[in-house]
Amino acid sequence: MKTFEIVTKVTVYHINDLNHIEKKIIFAAKEASEKAYSPYSGFNVGCAVMLETGEFFTGNNQENAAYPSGLCAERVTMMYANANRPDVPVIAMGIAVQQNGVFLSYPTPPCGGCRQVLLETENRFKKPIKIYLFGEEEIYMIDSVKDILPLGFDKEMLLND
Ligand code: THU
């Protein structure tokens, strides 16, 4: 019998610890949360991605009266970026959540379905995507999507031995 452990590194920052570009990513995610369409949950998620070129794309959660037809902010944003810049790697993402006009104190991580979509982009461009999760009290930084999706499913698994 054999076991192994998977360790995830999370770096905890306060907004003042971040450099200019990192602050810009957070600011763009916060701004995008203002335009969320979330009449059913009141949970306003904003997301920003930065490409290798320095270009930004932003998005937010888009809900629907048929609840499962809605989509998370991270997927809206990542697919928007990939749809418009299919040849440019995404290198960073920021996520910020507000409820009733107040940003949450602690970071909100992306759901499992979004992690799978983010992993596809990371693998597609073979570049790690840094993820910044905003909270007023603490900001978490994760170096790569792989860190938050251990034992992730990717295209290699579709190949038969
Ligand atoms: N939501 C996101 O936008 N991202 C996540 O990773 C988790 C949840 C949205 C979906 C729904 O509109 C609301 O937050 C409540 O679940």
Coordinates of N, CA and C and ligand atoms in Angstrom, one line a residue:
M1 N 0.8 -1.2 0.0 CA 0.0 0.0 0.0 C 0.9 1.2 0.0
K2 N 0.4 2.2 -0.7 CA 1.2 3.5 -0.8 C 0.2 4.6 -0.7
T3 N 0.7 5.7 -0.1 CA -0.2 6.9 -0.1 C 0.7 8.1 -0.5
F4 N 0.1 9.1 -1.0 CA 0.8 10.4 -1.3 C -0.1 11.6 -0.9
E5 N 0.6 12.7 -0.6 CA -0.2 13.9 -0.2 C 0.0 14.9 -1.3
I6 N -1.0 15.7 -1.5 CA -0.9 16.8 -2.4 C -1.0 18.1 -1.6
V7 N 0.0 18.9 -1.7 CA 0.1 20.2 -0.9 C -0.3 21.4 -1.8
T8 N -1.1 22.2 -1.3 CA -1.4 23.5 -2.0 C -0.8 24.7 -1.3
K9 N -0.1 25.5 -2.1 CA 0.4 26.7 -1.5 C -0.5 27.9 -1.7
V10 N -0.9 28.6 -0.7 CA -1.7 29.8 -0.8 C -0.9 30.9 -0.1
T11 N -0.7 32.0 -0.8 CA 0.0 33.1 -0.3 C -1.1 34.2 0.2
V12 N -1.0 34.6 1.4 CA -2.0 35.5 1.9 C -1.4 37.0 1.9
Y13 N -2.2 37.8 1.3 CA -1.7 39.2 1.2 C -2.8 40.2 1.7
H14 N -2.4 41.4 2.0 CA -3.3 42.5 2.2 C -3.1 43.4 0.9
I15 N -4.2 44.1 0.6 CA -4.1 44.9 -0.6 C -2.8 45.8 -0.7
N16 N -2.3 46.3 0.4 CA -1.1 47.1 0.4 C 0.1 46.4 0.0
D17 N 0.1 45.0 0.1 CA 1.3 44.2 -0.2 C 1.4 44.0 -1.8
L18 N 0.3 44.3 -2.5 CA 0.3 44.0 -3.9 C 1.0 45.1 -4.8
N19 N 1.6 44.7 -5.9 CA 2.2 45.6 -6.8 C 1.1 46.3 -7.7
H20 N 1.5 47.2 -8.5 CA 0.6 47.9 -9.4 C -0.3 47.1 -10.2
I21 N 0.3 46.1 -10.9 CA -0.5 45.2 -11.8 C -1.5 44.3 -11.0
E22 N -1.0 43.8 -9.9 CA -1.9 43.0 -9.0 C -3.1 43.8 -8.5
K23 N -2.8 45.0 -8.1 CA -3.9 45.9 -7.7 C -4.9 46.1 -8.8
K24 N -4.3 46.3 -10.0 CA -5.2 46.5 -11.2 C -6.1 45.3 -11.4
I25 N -5.6 44.1 -11.3 CA -6.4 42.9 -11.4 C -7.5 42.9 -10.4
I26 N -7.2 43.2 -9.2 CA -8.2 43.2 -8.1 C -9.3 44.3 -8.4
F27 N -8.8 45.4 -8.8 CA -9.7 46.6 -9.0 C -10.7 46.2 -10.1
A28 N -10.1 45.6 -11.2 CA -11.0 45.2 -12.3 C -12.0 44.2 -11.9
A29 N -11.7 43.3 -11.1 CA -12.6 42.2 -10.6 C -13.7 42.9 -9.8
K30 N -13.3 43.8 -8.9 CA -14.3 44.5 -8.0 C -15.2 45.3 -8.9
E31 N -14.7 46.0 -9.8 CA -15.5 46.8 -10.7 C -16.5 46.0 -11.5
A32 N -16.0 44.8 -12.0 CA -16.9 43.9 -12.7 C -18.0 43.4 -11.9
S33 N -17.8 43.2 -10.6 CA -18.9 42.7 -9.7 C -20.1 43.6 -9.6
E34 N -19.9 44.9 -9.9 CA -20.9 45.9 -9.9 C -22.0 45.6 -11.0
K35 N -21.6 44.9 -12.0 CA -22.5 44.7 -13.2 C -23.0 43.3 -13.2
A36 N -22.8 42.5 -12.1 CA -23.3 41.1 -12.1 C -24.8 41.1 -12.3
Y37 N -25.3 40.1 -12.9 CA -26.8 39.9 -13.0 C -27.2 38.8 -12.1
S38 N -27.5 39.1 -10.8 CA -27.7 38.1 -9.8 C -29.0 38.3 -9.0
P39 N -30.1 38.5 -9.7 CA -31.3 38.8 -8.9 C -31.8 37.7 -8.0
Y40 N -31.4 36.5 -8.2 CA -31.9 35.3 -7.4 C -31.0 35.1 -6.2
S41 N -29.7 35.3 -6.3 CA -28.8 35.0 -5.2 C -28.4 36.3 -4.5
G42 N -28.3 37.4 -5.2 CA -27.8 38.6 -4.5 C -26.3 38.5 -4.3
F43 N -25.7 37.4 -4.9 CA -24.2 37.2 -4.7 C -23.5 37.7 -6.0
N44 N -22.9 38.8 -5.9 CA -22.3 39.5 -7.0 C -20.9 39.2 -7.2
V45 N -20.6 38.3 -8.2 CA -19.2 37.9 -8.4 C -18.6 38.6 -9.6
G46 N -17.4 39.2 -9.4 CA -16.7 39.9 -10.5 C -15.5 39.2 -10.7
C47 N -15.1 39.2 -12.0 CA -13.9 38.5 -12.4 C -13.1 39.3 -13.4
A48 N -11.8 39.2 -13.4 CA -11.0 39.9 -14.4 C -9.9 38.9 -14.8
V49 N -9.6 38.8 -16.0 CA -8.4 38.1 -16.5 C -7.4 39.0 -17.2
M50 N -6.2 38.7 -17.0 CA -5.1 39.5 -17.7 C -4.4 38.5 -18.6
L51 N -4.2 39.0 -19.8 CA -3.5 38.2 -20.8 C -2.0 38.5 -20.8
E52 N -1.3 37.7 -21.5 CA 0.2 37.8 -21.6 C 0.5 39.2 -22.2
T53 N -0.3 39.7 -23.0 CA -0.1 41.0 -23.7 C -0.4 42.2 -22.7
G54 N -1.0 41.9 -21.5 CA -1.4 42.9 -20.6 C -2.8 43.4 -20.8
E55 N -3.5 42.8 -21.8 CA -4.9 43.1 -22.1 C -5.7 42.5 -21.0
F56 N -6.9 43.2 -20.7 CA -7.8 42.7 -19.7 C -9.1 42.3 -20.3
F57 N -9.8 41.3 -19.7 CA -11.2 41.0 -20.0 C -11.9 40.8 -18.6
T58 N -13.1 41.3 -18.5 CA -13.8 41.2 -17.3 C -15.2 40.6 -17.5
G59 N -15.8 40.1 -16.5 CA -17.1 39.5 -16.5 C -17.7 39.3 -15.1
N60 N -18.9 38.7 -15.1 CA -19.5 38.5 -13.8 C -20.6 37.4 -13.9
N61 N -21.2 37.0 -12.8 CA -22.2 35.9 -12.9 C -23.4 36.4 -13.6
Q62 N -24.0 35.6 -14.4 CA -25.2 35.8 -15.1 C -26.2 34.8 -14.8
E63 N -27.2 35.2 -14.0 CA -28.2 34.2 -13.5 C -29.4 34.1 -14.4
N64 N -30.2 33.1 -14.2 CA -31.4 32.9 -15.1 C -32.5 32.3 -14.2
A65 N -33.8 32.7 -14.6 CA -34.9 32.2 -13.9 C -35.0 30.7 -13.9
A66 N -34.4 30.1 -14.9 CA -34.2 28.6 -14.9 C -32.8 28.5 -14.3
Y67 N -32.7 28.3 -13.0 CA -31.4 28.5 -12.3 C -30.2 27.8 -13.0
P68 N -30.3 26.5 -13.4 CA -29.0 25.9 -13.9 C -28.5 26.5 -15.2
S69 N -29.4 27.4 -15.9 CA -29.0 28.0 -17.1 C -28.0 29.2 -16.9
G70 N -27.9 29.6 -15.6 CA -27.0 30.7 -15.3 C -25.6 30.3 -15.4
L71 N -24.7 31.2 -15.3 CA -23.2 30.9 -15.4 C -22.4 31.7 -14.4
C72 N -21.4 31.1 -13.9 CA -20.5 31.8 -12.9 C -19.7 32.8 -13.6
A73 N -19.2 33.8 -12.8 CA -18.4 34.9 -13.3 C -17.1 34.4 -14.0
E74 N -16.5 33.4 -13.4 CA -15.2 32.9 -13.8 C -15.3 32.3 -15.2
R75 N -16.4 31.5 -15.4 CA -16.6 30.9 -16.7 C -16.9 31.9 -17.8
V76 N -17.8 32.8 -17.4 CA -18.2 33.9 -18.4 C -16.9 34.6 -18.8
T77 N -16.1 35.0 -17.9 CA -14.9 35.8 -18.2 C -13.9 35.0 -19.0
M78 N -13.6 33.8 -18.5 CA -12.5 33.0 -19.2 C -12.9 32.7 -20.6
M79 N -14.2 32.3 -20.8 CA -14.6 32.0 -22.2 C -14.7 33.2 -23.1
Y80 N -15.0 34.3 -22.5 CA -15.1 35.6 -23.2 C -13.6 35.9 -23.7
A81 N -12.7 35.8 -22.8 CA -11.3 36.0 -23.2 C -10.8 35.1 -24.2
N82 N -11.0 33.8 -24.0 CA -10.6 32.8 -25.0 C -11.3 32.9 -26.3
A83 N -12.5 33.4 -26.3 CA -13.3 33.5 -27.6 C -12.7 34.7 -28.4
N84 N -12.2 35.7 -27.7 CA -11.7 36.9 -28.4 C -10.2 36.8 -28.7
R85 N -9.5 36.2 -27.8 CA -8.0 36.1 -28.0 C -7.6 34.6 -27.9
P86 N -8.0 33.8 -28.9 CA -7.7 32.4 -28.9 C -6.3 32.0 -28.9
D87 N -5.4 33.0 -29.3 CA -4.0 32.7 -29.4 C -3.1 33.3 -28.3
V88 N -3.8 34.0 -27.4 CA -3.0 34.7 -26.3 C -3.2 34.1 -25.0
P89 N -2.1 33.6 -24.3 CA -2.3 33.0 -23.0 C -2.9 34.0 -22.0
V90 N -3.7 33.4 -21.1 CA -4.2 34.1 -19.9 C -3.1 33.8 -18.8
I91 N -2.7 34.9 -18.1 CA -1.7 34.6 -17.1 C -2.1 34.9 -15.7
A92 N -3.2 35.6 -15.5 CA -3.7 35.9 -14.2 C -5.2 36.2 -14.2
M93 N -5.8 35.8 -13.0 CA -7.3 36.1 -12.8 C -7.5 36.6 -11.4
G94 N -8.5 37.6 -11.3 CA -8.9 38.1 -10.0 C -10.3 37.8 -9.8
I95 N -10.7 37.6 -8.6 CA -12.2 37.3 -8.3 C -12.5 38.1 -7.0
A96 N -13.6 38.8 -7.1 CA -14.1 39.6 -5.9 C -15.6 39.5 -5.8
V97 N -16.1 39.4 -4.6 CA -17.6 39.1 -4.4 C -18.1 40.2 -3.5
Q98 N -19.3 40.8 -3.9 CA -20.0 41.7 -3.0 C -21.4 41.2 -2.8
Q99 N -21.9 41.5 -1.6 CA -23.3 41.2 -1.3 C -23.9 42.5 -0.6
N100 N -25.1 42.9 -1.1 CA -25.7 44.1 -0.5 C -24.7 45.3 -0.5
G101 N -24.0 45.4 -1.6 CA -23.1 46.6 -1.7 C -21.8 46.5 -0.8
V102 N -21.6 45.3 -0.2 CA -20.4 45.2 0.7 C -19.5 44.1 0.2
F103 N -18.2 44.4 0.0 CA -17.3 43.3 -0.4 C -17.1 42.4 0.7
L104 N -17.0 41.1 0.4 CA -16.8 40.1 1.5 C -15.4 40.2 2.2
S105 N -15.4 39.9 3.4 CA -14.1 40.1 4.2 C -13.1 39.1 3.8
Y106 N -13.5 37.9 3.4 CA -12.6 36.8 3.1 C -12.8 36.3 1.7
P107 N -11.7 35.7 1.1 CA -11.8 35.3 -0.3 C -12.8 34.3 -0.6
T108 N -13.4 34.4 -1.8 CA -14.3 33.3 -2.3 C -13.6 32.6 -3.4
P109 N -13.4 31.3 -3.2 CA -12.7 30.5 -4.3 C -13.7 30.1 -5.4
P110 N -13.2 29.8 -6.6 CA -14.1 29.4 -7.7 C -14.6 28.0 -7.4
C111 N -15.9 27.8 -7.9 CA -16.5 26.5 -7.7 C -15.8 25.4 -8.6
G112 N -16.1 24.2 -8.3 CA -15.4 23.0 -9.0 C -15.6 23.1 -10.5
G113 N -16.8 23.4 -11.0 CA -17.0 23.5 -12.4 C -16.1 24.5 -13.1
C114 N -16.0 25.7 -12.4 CA -15.1 26.7 -12.9 C -13.7 26.3 -12.9
R115 N -13.3 25.6 -11.9 CA -11.8 25.2 -11.8 C -11.5 24.3 -13.0
Q116 N -12.5 23.4 -13.4 CA -12.2 22.6 -14.6 C -12.1 23.4 -15.8
V117 N -12.9 24.5 -16.0 CA -12.8 25.3 -17.2 C -11.4 26.1 -17.1
L118 N -11.1 26.6 -16.0 CA -9.8 27.3 -15.9 C -8.6 26.4 -16.2
L119 N -8.7 25.1 -15.7 CA -7.6 24.2 -16.0 C -7.5 24.0 -17.5
E120 N -8.6 23.9 -18.2 CA -8.5 23.7 -19.7 C -7.7 24.9 -20.3
T121 N -7.9 26.1 -19.9 CA -7.2 27.2 -20.4 C -5.7 27.2 -20.1
E122 N -5.5 26.8 -18.8 CA -4.1 26.7 -18.4 C -3.3 25.7 -19.2
N123 N -4.0 24.5 -19.5 CA -3.3 23.5 -20.2 C -3.2 23.9 -21.7
R124 N -4.2 24.5 -22.2 CA -4.3 25.0 -23.6 C -3.1 25.8 -24.0
F125 N -2.7 26.8 -23.1 CA -1.6 27.7 -23.3 C -0.3 27.3 -22.7
K126 N -0.4 26.2 -21.9 CA 0.8 25.7 -21.2 C 1.5 26.8 -20.4
K127 N 0.7 27.6 -19.7 CA 1.2 28.7 -18.9 C 0.4 28.7 -17.6
P128 N 1.1 28.8 -16.4 CA 0.3 28.8 -15.2 C -0.5 30.1 -15.1
I129 N -1.7 30.0 -14.6 CA -2.6 31.2 -14.4 C -2.6 31.5 -12.9
K130 N -2.1 32.7 -12.5 CA -2.1 33.1 -11.1 C -3.5 33.5 -10.7
I131 N -4.0 33.1 -9.6 CA -5.3 33.5 -9.2 C -5.3 34.3 -7.9
Y132 N -6.0 35.5 -8.0 CA -6.1 36.4 -6.8 C -7.5 36.4 -6.3
L133 N -7.7 36.0 -5.1 CA -9.0 35.9 -4.5 C -9.1 37.1 -3.5
F134 N -10.0 38.0 -3.8 CA -10.1 39.2 -3.0 C -11.0 39.0 -1.8
G135 N -10.5 39.5 -0.7 CA -11.3 39.7 0.5 C -10.8 41.0 1.2
E136 N -11.7 41.7 1.8 CA -11.2 43.0 2.5 C -10.1 42.8 3.5
E137 N -10.3 41.6 4.2 CA -9.3 41.3 5.3 C -8.0 40.6 4.8
E138 N -8.3 39.7 3.8 CA -7.2 38.9 3.3 C -7.4 38.7 1.8
I139 N -6.3 38.6 1.1 CA -6.3 38.3 -0.4 C -5.5 37.0 -0.5
Y140 N -6.0 36.0 -1.1 CA -5.3 34.8 -1.4 C -4.7 34.8 -2.8
M141 N -3.5 34.3 -2.9 CA -2.9 34.2 -4.2 C -2.4 32.8 -4.4
I142 N -2.9 32.2 -5.5 CA -2.5 30.8 -5.8 C -1.8 30.8 -7.1
D143 N -0.7 30.1 -7.2 CA 0.2 30.2 -8.3 C -0.3 29.6 -9.6
S144 N -1.2 28.6 -9.5 CA -1.6 27.9 -10.7 C -3.0 27.2 -10.5
V145 N -3.8 27.1 -11.5 CA -5.1 26.4 -11.4 C -4.9 25.0 -10.9
K146 N -3.8 24.3 -11.3 CA -3.5 23.0 -10.8 C -3.5 22.9 -9.3
D147 N -3.1 23.9 -8.6 CA -3.0 23.9 -7.2 C -4.4 23.8 -6.5
I148 N -5.4 24.3 -7.2 CA -6.7 24.2 -6.6 C -7.6 23.2 -7.2
L149 N -7.0 22.4 -8.2 CA -7.7 21.3 -8.7 C -6.8 20.1 -8.8
P150 N -6.4 19.6 -7.6 CA -5.5 18.4 -7.6 C -6.2 17.2 -8.2
L151 N -5.4 16.4 -8.8 CA -5.9 15.2 -9.6 C -6.9 15.6 -10.6
G152 N -6.6 16.7 -11.3 CA -7.6 17.2 -12.2 C -7.7 16.3 -13.5
F153 N -8.8 16.4 -14.1 CA -9.0 15.7 -15.4 C -8.6 16.5 -16.6
D154 N -7.8 16.0 -17.4 CA -7.4 16.7 -18.6 C -7.3 15.8 -19.8
K155 N -7.0 16.4 -21.0 CA -7.1 15.6 -22.2 C -6.2 14.4 -22.3
E156 N -5.1 14.4 -21.5 CA -4.3 13.2 -21.5 C -5.1 11.9 -21.1
M157 N -6.1 12.1 -20.3 CA -6.9 11.0 -19.8 C -7.8 10.4 -20.8
L158 N -8.0 11.2 -21.9 CA -8.8 10.7 -23.0 C -8.1 9.7 -23.9
L159 N -6.7 9.7 -23.8 CA -5.9 8.9 -24.6 C -5.9 7.5 -24.0
N160 N -6.2 6.5 -24.8 CA -6.1 5.1 -24.2 C -4.6 4.7 -24.1
D161 N -4.3 3.9 -23.1 CA -3.0 3.4 -23.0 C -2.6 2.5 -24.2
Ligands
THU1 N1 -20.9 31.9 -8.6 C1 -19.9 32.4 -9.3 O1 -20.0 33.3 -10.1 N2 -18.7 31.8 -9.2 C2 -18.4 30.7 -8.4 O2 -17.3 30.1 -8.5 C3 -19.4 30.3 -7.5 C4 -20.8 30.8 -7.6 C5 -22.2 32.5 -8.7 C6 -23.2 31.6 -9.3 C7 -24.5 32.2 -8.8 O3 -24.9 33.2 -9.7 C8 -24.1 32.8 -7.5 O4 -22.7 32.9 -7.5 C9 -24.5 32.0 -6.2 O5 -24.1 30.7 -6.3

